[in-house]
């Protein structure tokens, strides 16, 4: 491992709205290593709930910098607003944070916070028309779909949802 690799740390660049791909492209042309973790979120597309890939941290990308890298050039990169700093010094993320996100990601950078759910477990819905509602897991129908009992209108309602929309409550 070279001296530069031993001292490299991850930093955060704020990018222009919805221009993460453009910023990453231009940062990588300057030979900076980047990471932008993606997650599946439910959005209405043509009035149908659809899972779409979006950045886990919209408006931000991670940039790896060594001790000798010229970090000020990042601020002039197309698509980048600025490198996040504390005062006049770039603010690094905690050691191991980006590496853990990379470990959780597949080859396309999609991060799945897969939890092992069990029937009867209390869960909360993230995104979609039932966003932030809590209920109990009734059934796991496949690796992608689950049935949840939600408390709606003074009663329990069975709803089938993508597994990716649940977190433990």
Coordinates of N, CA and C in Angstrom, one line a residue:
X1 N 0.8 -1.2 0.0 CA 0.0 0.0 0.0 C 0.9 1.2 0.0
X2 N 0.6 2.2 -0.9 CA 1.5 3.4 -1.0 C 1.2 4.3 0.2
X3 N 2.1 5.3 0.3 CA 1.9 6.3 1.4 C 0.6 7.1 1.2
X4 N 0.3 7.4 0.0 CA -0.9 8.1 -0.3 C -2.2 7.3 0.1
X5 N -2.2 6.0 -0.2 CA -3.4 5.2 0.1 C -3.5 5.1 1.6
X6 N -2.4 5.0 2.3 CA -2.5 4.9 3.8 C -3.2 6.1 4.4
X7 N -3.0 7.3 3.8 CA -3.5 8.5 4.4 C -4.8 9.0 3.8
X8 N -5.4 8.3 2.9 CA -6.6 8.7 2.2 C -7.8 8.7 3.1
X9 N -8.6 9.7 3.0 CA -9.8 9.7 3.9 C -11.0 10.1 2.9
X10 N -12.2 9.9 3.4 CA -13.4 10.2 2.6 C -13.9 11.5 3.1
X11 N -14.3 12.4 2.1 CA -14.9 13.7 2.4 C -16.3 13.8 1.7
X12 N -17.0 14.8 1.9 CA -18.3 15.0 1.3 C -18.4 16.2 0.4
X13 N -18.8 16.0 -0.8 CA -19.0 17.1 -1.7 C -20.5 17.4 -1.9
X14 N -20.9 18.6 -1.7 CA -22.3 19.0 -2.0 C -22.4 19.3 -3.5
X15 N -23.4 18.6 -4.1 CA -23.5 18.8 -5.6 C -24.8 19.5 -5.9
X16 N -24.9 20.0 -7.1 CA -26.1 20.7 -7.6 C -27.3 19.7 -7.6
X17 N -28.5 20.2 -7.4 CA -29.7 19.3 -7.3 C -29.8 18.3 -8.5
X18 N -29.9 17.0 -8.2 CA -30.1 15.9 -9.1 C -28.9 15.9 -10.1
X19 N -27.7 16.3 -9.7 CA -26.6 16.2 -10.6 C -25.4 15.4 -10.1
X20 N -25.8 14.4 -9.3 CA -24.8 13.5 -8.7 C -24.0 12.8 -9.8
X21 N -24.6 12.2 -10.8 CA -23.9 11.5 -11.9 C -23.0 12.4 -12.6
X22 N -23.4 13.7 -12.9 CA -22.5 14.6 -13.6 C -21.3 15.0 -12.8
X23 N -21.5 15.2 -11.5 CA -20.4 15.6 -10.6 C -19.4 14.4 -10.5
X24 N -20.0 13.2 -10.3 CA -19.1 12.0 -10.2 C -18.3 11.8 -11.5
X25 N -18.9 12.0 -12.6 CA -18.2 11.9 -13.9 C -17.0 12.9 -14.0
X26 N -17.2 14.1 -13.6 CA -16.1 15.1 -13.7 C -15.1 14.9 -12.6
X27 N -15.5 14.5 -11.4 CA -14.5 14.2 -10.4 C -13.6 13.0 -10.7
X28 N -14.2 12.0 -11.3 CA -13.4 10.8 -11.7 C -12.5 11.2 -12.9
X29 N -12.9 12.1 -13.8 CA -12.0 12.6 -14.8 C -10.7 13.2 -14.2
X30 N -10.9 13.8 -13.0 CA -9.7 14.4 -12.3 C -9.0 13.3 -11.4
X31 N -9.4 12.1 -11.6 CA -8.8 10.9 -10.9 C -9.1 10.9 -9.4
X32 N -10.2 11.5 -9.0 CA -10.7 11.3 -7.6 C -11.6 10.1 -7.5
X33 N -11.4 9.3 -6.5 CA -12.3 8.2 -6.2 C -13.6 8.7 -5.6
X34 N -14.7 8.2 -6.0 CA -16.0 8.7 -5.5 C -16.9 7.6 -5.1
X35 N -17.9 7.9 -4.4 CA -19.0 6.9 -4.0 C -20.3 7.6 -3.8
X36 N -21.3 7.1 -4.4 CA -22.7 7.7 -4.2 C -23.6 6.5 -4.0
X37 N -23.9 6.1 -2.7 CA -24.8 5.0 -2.4 C -26.2 5.3 -2.9
X38 N -26.8 4.3 -3.5 CA -28.1 4.4 -4.1 C -29.1 3.5 -3.3
X39 N -30.3 3.9 -3.2 CA -31.4 3.1 -2.5 C -32.6 3.0 -3.4
X40 N -33.4 2.0 -3.2 CA -34.7 1.9 -3.9 C -35.8 2.6 -3.1
X41 N -36.5 3.6 -3.7 CA -37.5 4.3 -3.0 C -38.8 4.2 -3.9
X42 N -39.9 4.2 -3.2 CA -41.2 4.1 -3.9 C -41.6 5.5 -4.3
X43 N -41.9 5.7 -5.6 CA -42.4 7.0 -6.1 C -43.6 6.7 -7.0
X44 N -44.5 7.7 -7.2 CA -45.6 7.5 -8.1 C -45.1 7.9 -9.5
X45 N -45.1 6.9 -10.4 CA -44.8 7.2 -11.8 C -46.0 6.8 -12.6
X46 N -46.5 7.7 -13.4 CA -47.8 7.5 -14.1 C -48.9 7.0 -13.2
X47 N -49.0 7.5 -12.0 CA -50.0 7.2 -11.0 C -49.9 5.8 -10.5
X48 N -48.7 5.1 -10.7 CA -48.5 3.8 -10.1 C -47.3 3.9 -9.2
X49 N -47.4 3.3 -8.0 CA -46.2 3.2 -7.1 C -45.1 2.4 -7.8
X50 N -43.9 3.0 -8.0 CA -42.8 2.3 -8.6 C -41.6 2.5 -7.8
X51 N -40.8 1.4 -7.7 CA -39.5 1.6 -7.0 C -38.5 2.2 -8.0
X52 N -37.8 3.3 -7.6 CA -36.8 3.9 -8.4 C -35.5 4.0 -7.6
X53 N -34.4 4.0 -8.3 CA -33.1 4.2 -7.6 C -32.8 5.7 -7.5
X54 N -32.5 6.0 -6.2 CA -32.1 7.4 -5.9 C -31.0 7.4 -4.9
X55 N -30.2 8.5 -4.9 CA -29.1 8.6 -3.9 C -29.6 8.5 -2.5
X56 N -28.9 7.8 -1.7 CA -29.2 7.6 -0.3 C -29.1 9.0 0.4
X57 N -28.1 9.8 0.0 CA -28.0 11.2 0.5 C -28.1 12.1 -0.7
X58 N -29.3 12.5 -1.1 CA -29.5 13.4 -2.2 C -28.7 14.7 -2.1
X59 N -28.0 15.1 -3.2 CA -27.3 16.3 -3.1 C -25.9 16.2 -2.6
X60 N -25.4 15.0 -2.3 CA -24.1 14.8 -1.8 C -23.4 13.5 -2.4
X61 N -22.1 13.6 -2.6 CA -21.3 12.4 -3.0 C -20.1 12.4 -2.1
X62 N -19.6 11.2 -1.9 CA -18.3 11.0 -1.1 C -17.1 11.1 -2.1
X63 N -16.1 11.8 -1.7 CA -14.9 11.9 -2.5 C -13.7 11.5 -1.6
X64 N -12.8 10.6 -2.1 CA -11.7 10.1 -1.3 C -10.5 11.0 -1.7
X65 N -9.8 11.5 -0.7 CA -8.7 12.4 -0.8 C -7.5 11.9 0.0
X66 N -6.3 12.0 -0.6 CA -5.1 11.7 0.1 C -4.5 13.0 0.7
X67 N -3.5 12.8 1.5 CA -2.9 14.0 2.2 C -2.4 15.0 1.2
X68 N -1.9 14.5 0.0 CA -1.3 15.4 -1.0 C -2.3 15.9 -2.0
X69 N -3.5 15.5 -2.0 CA -4.5 15.9 -3.1 C -4.9 17.4 -2.9
X70 N -5.1 18.0 -4.1 CA -5.5 19.4 -4.1 C -7.0 19.4 -4.0
X71 N -7.5 19.6 -2.8 CA -8.9 19.5 -2.5 C -9.7 20.7 -3.0
X72 N -9.0 21.9 -3.2 CA -9.8 23.1 -3.6 C -10.2 22.9 -5.1
X73 N -9.6 22.1 -5.8 CA -10.1 21.9 -7.2 C -11.4 21.3 -7.3
X74 N -11.8 20.6 -6.2 CA -13.2 20.0 -6.2 C -14.3 21.0 -6.3
X75 N -14.0 22.2 -5.6 CA -15.0 23.3 -5.6 C -15.3 23.8 -7.0
X76 N -14.3 23.7 -8.0 CA -14.5 24.2 -9.3 C -15.0 23.1 -10.3
X77 N -15.3 21.9 -9.8 CA -15.7 20.8 -10.7 C -17.1 21.0 -11.1
X78 N -17.4 20.7 -12.4 CA -18.8 20.8 -12.9 C -19.7 19.9 -12.1
X79 N -20.8 20.4 -11.7 CA -21.8 19.7 -11.0 C -21.6 19.8 -9.5
X80 N -20.5 20.2 -9.0 CA -20.2 20.3 -7.6 C -20.4 21.8 -7.1
X81 N -21.1 21.9 -6.0 CA -21.3 23.2 -5.4 C -20.1 23.6 -4.5
X82 N -19.7 22.6 -3.6 CA -18.6 22.9 -2.7 C -18.2 21.6 -1.9
X83 N -17.0 21.5 -1.5 CA -16.6 20.5 -0.6 C -17.1 20.9 0.8
X84 N -17.7 20.0 1.6 CA -18.2 20.4 2.9 C -17.0 20.6 3.8
X85 N -17.0 21.8 4.5 CA -15.8 22.1 5.4 C -16.3 22.5 6.7
X86 N -15.4 22.5 7.7 CA -15.6 23.1 9.0 C -14.6 24.2 9.0
X87 N -15.1 25.4 8.9 CA -14.1 26.6 8.8 C -13.5 26.5 7.4
X88 N -12.2 26.5 7.4 CA -11.5 26.4 6.1 C -10.9 25.1 5.8
X89 N -11.2 24.1 6.6 CA -10.7 22.7 6.5 C -11.8 21.7 6.0
X90 N -11.5 20.9 5.0 CA -12.5 19.9 4.6 C -12.8 19.0 5.8
X91 N -14.1 18.6 5.9 CA -14.6 17.8 7.0 C -14.6 16.3 6.5
X92 N -13.8 15.5 7.1 CA -13.8 14.1 6.7 C -14.9 13.3 7.5
X93 N -15.4 12.3 6.8 CA -16.4 11.4 7.5 C -15.7 10.4 8.4
X94 N -16.4 9.9 9.4 CA -15.7 8.9 10.3 C -15.1 7.8 9.5
X95 N -13.9 7.3 10.0 CA -13.2 6.2 9.4 C -14.1 5.0 9.4
X96 N -14.2 4.3 8.2 CA -15.0 3.1 8.1 C -16.4 3.3 7.6
X97 N -17.0 4.6 7.7 CA -18.3 4.8 7.3 C -18.6 4.5 5.8
X98 N -17.8 5.1 4.9 CA -18.0 4.9 3.5 C -17.7 3.4 3.1
X99 N -16.7 2.9 3.8 CA -16.3 1.5 3.5 C -17.5 0.6 3.9
X100 N -18.2 0.9 5.0 CA -19.3 0.0 5.4 C -20.5 0.2 4.3
X101 N -20.7 1.4 3.8 CA -21.7 1.6 2.8 C -21.3 0.8 1.5
X102 N -20.0 0.8 1.2 CA -19.6 0.0 0.0 C -19.8 -1.5 0.2
X103 N -19.6 -1.9 1.5 CA -19.7 -3.4 1.8 C -21.2 -3.8 1.6
X104 N -22.1 -2.9 1.9 CA -23.6 -3.1 1.8 C -24.1 -3.0 0.4
X105 N -23.3 -2.4 -0.5 CA -23.8 -2.1 -1.8 C -23.5 -3.3 -2.8
X106 N -24.4 -3.4 -3.8 CA -24.1 -4.4 -4.8 C -23.2 -3.8 -5.9
X107 N -23.0 -4.5 -7.0 CA -22.0 -4.0 -8.0 C -22.5 -2.7 -8.7
X108 N -23.8 -2.3 -8.6 CA -24.3 -1.1 -9.1 C -24.3 0.0 -8.1
X109 N -23.9 -0.2 -6.9 CA -23.9 0.8 -5.9 C -25.2 0.9 -5.1
X110 N -26.1 0.0 -5.3 CA -27.4 0.0 -4.7 C -27.2 -0.6 -3.3
X111 N -27.6 0.2 -2.2 CA -27.5 -0.3 -0.9 C -28.8 -0.8 -0.4
X112 N -28.8 -2.0 0.1 CA -30.0 -2.6 0.6 C -29.8 -2.9 2.1
X113 N -30.6 -2.2 2.9 CA -30.5 -2.4 4.4 C -31.4 -3.6 4.7
X114 N -31.0 -4.7 4.2 CA -31.9 -5.9 4.4 C -31.9 -6.3 5.9
X115 N -33.0 -6.4 6.4 CA -33.2 -6.9 7.8 C -33.9 -8.3 7.7
X116 N -33.6 -9.1 8.6 CA -34.3 -10.4 8.7 C -35.6 -10.1 9.5
X117 N -36.7 -10.1 8.9 CA -38.0 -9.9 9.5 C -38.6 -11.2 9.9
X118 N -39.4 -11.2 10.9 CA -40.2 -12.4 11.3 C -41.7 -12.0 11.4
X119 N -42.6 -12.9 11.1 CA -44.0 -12.6 11.2 C -44.3 -12.2 12.7
X120 N -45.1 -11.2 12.8 CA -45.5 -10.7 14.1 C -44.7 -9.5 14.6
X121 N -43.5 -9.3 13.9 CA -42.6 -8.2 14.2 C -43.3 -6.8 13.9
X122 N -43.0 -5.8 14.8 CA -43.5 -4.5 14.5 C -42.6 -3.8 13.5
X123 N -43.2 -3.2 12.5 CA -42.5 -2.6 11.4 C -43.0 -1.2 11.1
X124 N -42.2 -0.4 10.4 CA -42.6 1.0 10.0 C -42.4 1.0 8.5
X125 N -43.4 1.6 7.7 CA -43.3 1.8 6.3 C -42.5 3.0 5.9
X126 N -41.6 2.9 5.0 CA -40.8 4.0 4.5 C -41.2 4.3 3.1
X127 N -41.7 5.5 2.7 CA -42.0 5.9 1.4 C -43.4 5.3 0.9
X128 N -43.9 5.8 -0.2 CA -45.1 5.3 -0.8 C -46.3 5.9 -0.1
X129 N -47.5 5.5 -0.4 CA -48.7 6.0 0.2 C -48.9 5.7 1.7
X130 N -48.2 4.7 2.2 CA -48.3 4.4 3.6 C -47.1 4.9 4.4
X131 N -46.4 5.9 3.9 CA -45.2 6.4 4.5 C -45.4 6.7 6.0
X132 N -44.5 6.2 6.8 CA -44.4 6.4 8.2 C -45.5 5.7 9.1
X133 N -46.3 4.9 8.5 CA -47.3 4.1 9.2 C -46.7 2.9 9.8
X134 N -47.1 2.5 11.0 CA -46.6 1.3 11.7 C -47.6 0.2 11.7
X135 N -47.1 -1.0 11.8 CA -48.0 -2.1 11.8 C -47.2 -3.4 12.2
X136 N -47.8 -4.5 12.0 CA -47.1 -5.8 12.3 C -47.0 -6.6 11.0
X137 N -45.9 -7.3 10.9 CA -45.6 -8.1 9.7 C -46.5 -9.4 9.8
X138 N -47.4 -9.6 8.8 CA -48.3 -10.7 8.9 C -47.7 -11.9 8.1
X139 N -47.0 -11.6 7.0 CA -46.5 -12.7 6.2 C -45.4 -12.2 5.2
X140 N -44.4 -13.1 5.0 CA -43.4 -12.8 4.0 C -43.8 -13.7 2.8
X141 N -44.2 -13.0 1.7 CA -44.7 -13.8 0.5 C -43.6 -14.2 -0.4
X142 N -42.5 -13.4 -0.5 CA -41.4 -13.7 -1.4 C -40.2 -12.9 -0.8
X143 N -39.1 -13.0 -1.5 CA -37.9 -12.3 -1.1 C -38.1 -10.8 -1.3
X144 N -39.1 -10.4 -2.1 CA -39.3 -9.0 -2.4 C -40.6 -8.4 -1.8
X145 N -41.5 -9.2 -1.4 CA -42.9 -8.7 -1.0 C -43.2 -9.3 0.4
X146 N -43.9 -8.4 1.1 CA -44.4 -8.8 2.5 C -45.8 -8.3 2.6
X147 N -46.6 -8.9 3.6 CA -47.9 -8.5 3.9 C -47.8 -7.9 5.3
X148 N -48.3 -6.7 5.5 CA -48.3 -6.0 6.7 C -49.7 -5.6 7.2
X149 N -50.0 -5.8 8.5 CA -51.2 -5.4 9.0 C -51.1 -3.9 9.6
X150 N -51.7 -3.0 8.9 CA -51.6 -1.6 9.3 C -52.8 -1.2 10.1
X151 N -52.7 -0.3 11.1 CA -53.8 0.2 11.8 C -54.3 1.4 11.0
X152 N -55.5 1.2 10.3 CA -56.1 2.3 9.6 C -57.6 2.4 9.9
X153 N -58.1 3.6 10.1 CA -59.5 3.8 10.3 C -60.1 2.8 11.3
X154 N -59.5 2.8 12.5 CA -60.1 2.0 13.6 C -60.1 0.5 13.3
X155 N -59.2 0.0 12.5 CA -59.1 -1.4 12.3 C -57.8 -1.8 11.6
X156 N -57.6 -3.1 11.5 CA -56.4 -3.6 10.8 C -56.7 -3.8 9.3
X157 N -55.8 -3.4 8.5 CA -55.9 -3.5 7.1 C -54.7 -4.3 6.6
X158 N -54.9 -5.3 5.8 CA -53.8 -6.1 5.2 C -53.3 -5.4 3.9
X159 N -52.0 -5.1 3.9 CA -51.4 -4.4 2.7 C -50.1 -5.2 2.3
X160 N -50.0 -5.4 1.0 CA -48.8 -6.1 0.5 C -47.9 -5.0 0.0
X161 N -46.6 -5.0 0.4 CA -45.7 -4.0 0.1 C -44.3 -4.6 -0.3
X162 N -43.5 -3.8 -1.0 CA -42.1 -4.2 -1.2 C -41.4 -4.3 0.1
X163 N -40.6 -5.4 0.3 CA -39.8 -5.6 1.5 C -38.9 -4.4 1.8
X164 N -38.4 -3.7 0.7 CA -37.5 -2.6 0.8 C -38.1 -1.4 1.5
X165 N -39.4 -1.4 1.6 CA -40.1 -0.2 2.2 C -40.3 -0.4 3.7
X166 N -39.7 -1.4 4.3 CA -39.9 -1.7 5.8 C -38.7 -1.5 6.5
X167 N -38.8 -1.0 7.7 CA -37.8 -1.0 8.8 C -38.4 -1.5 10.0
X168 N -37.6 -2.0 10.9 CA -38.1 -2.4 12.2 C -38.5 -1.2 13.0
X169 N -39.7 -1.3 13.7 CA -40.2 -0.2 14.4 C -39.7 -0.2 15.9

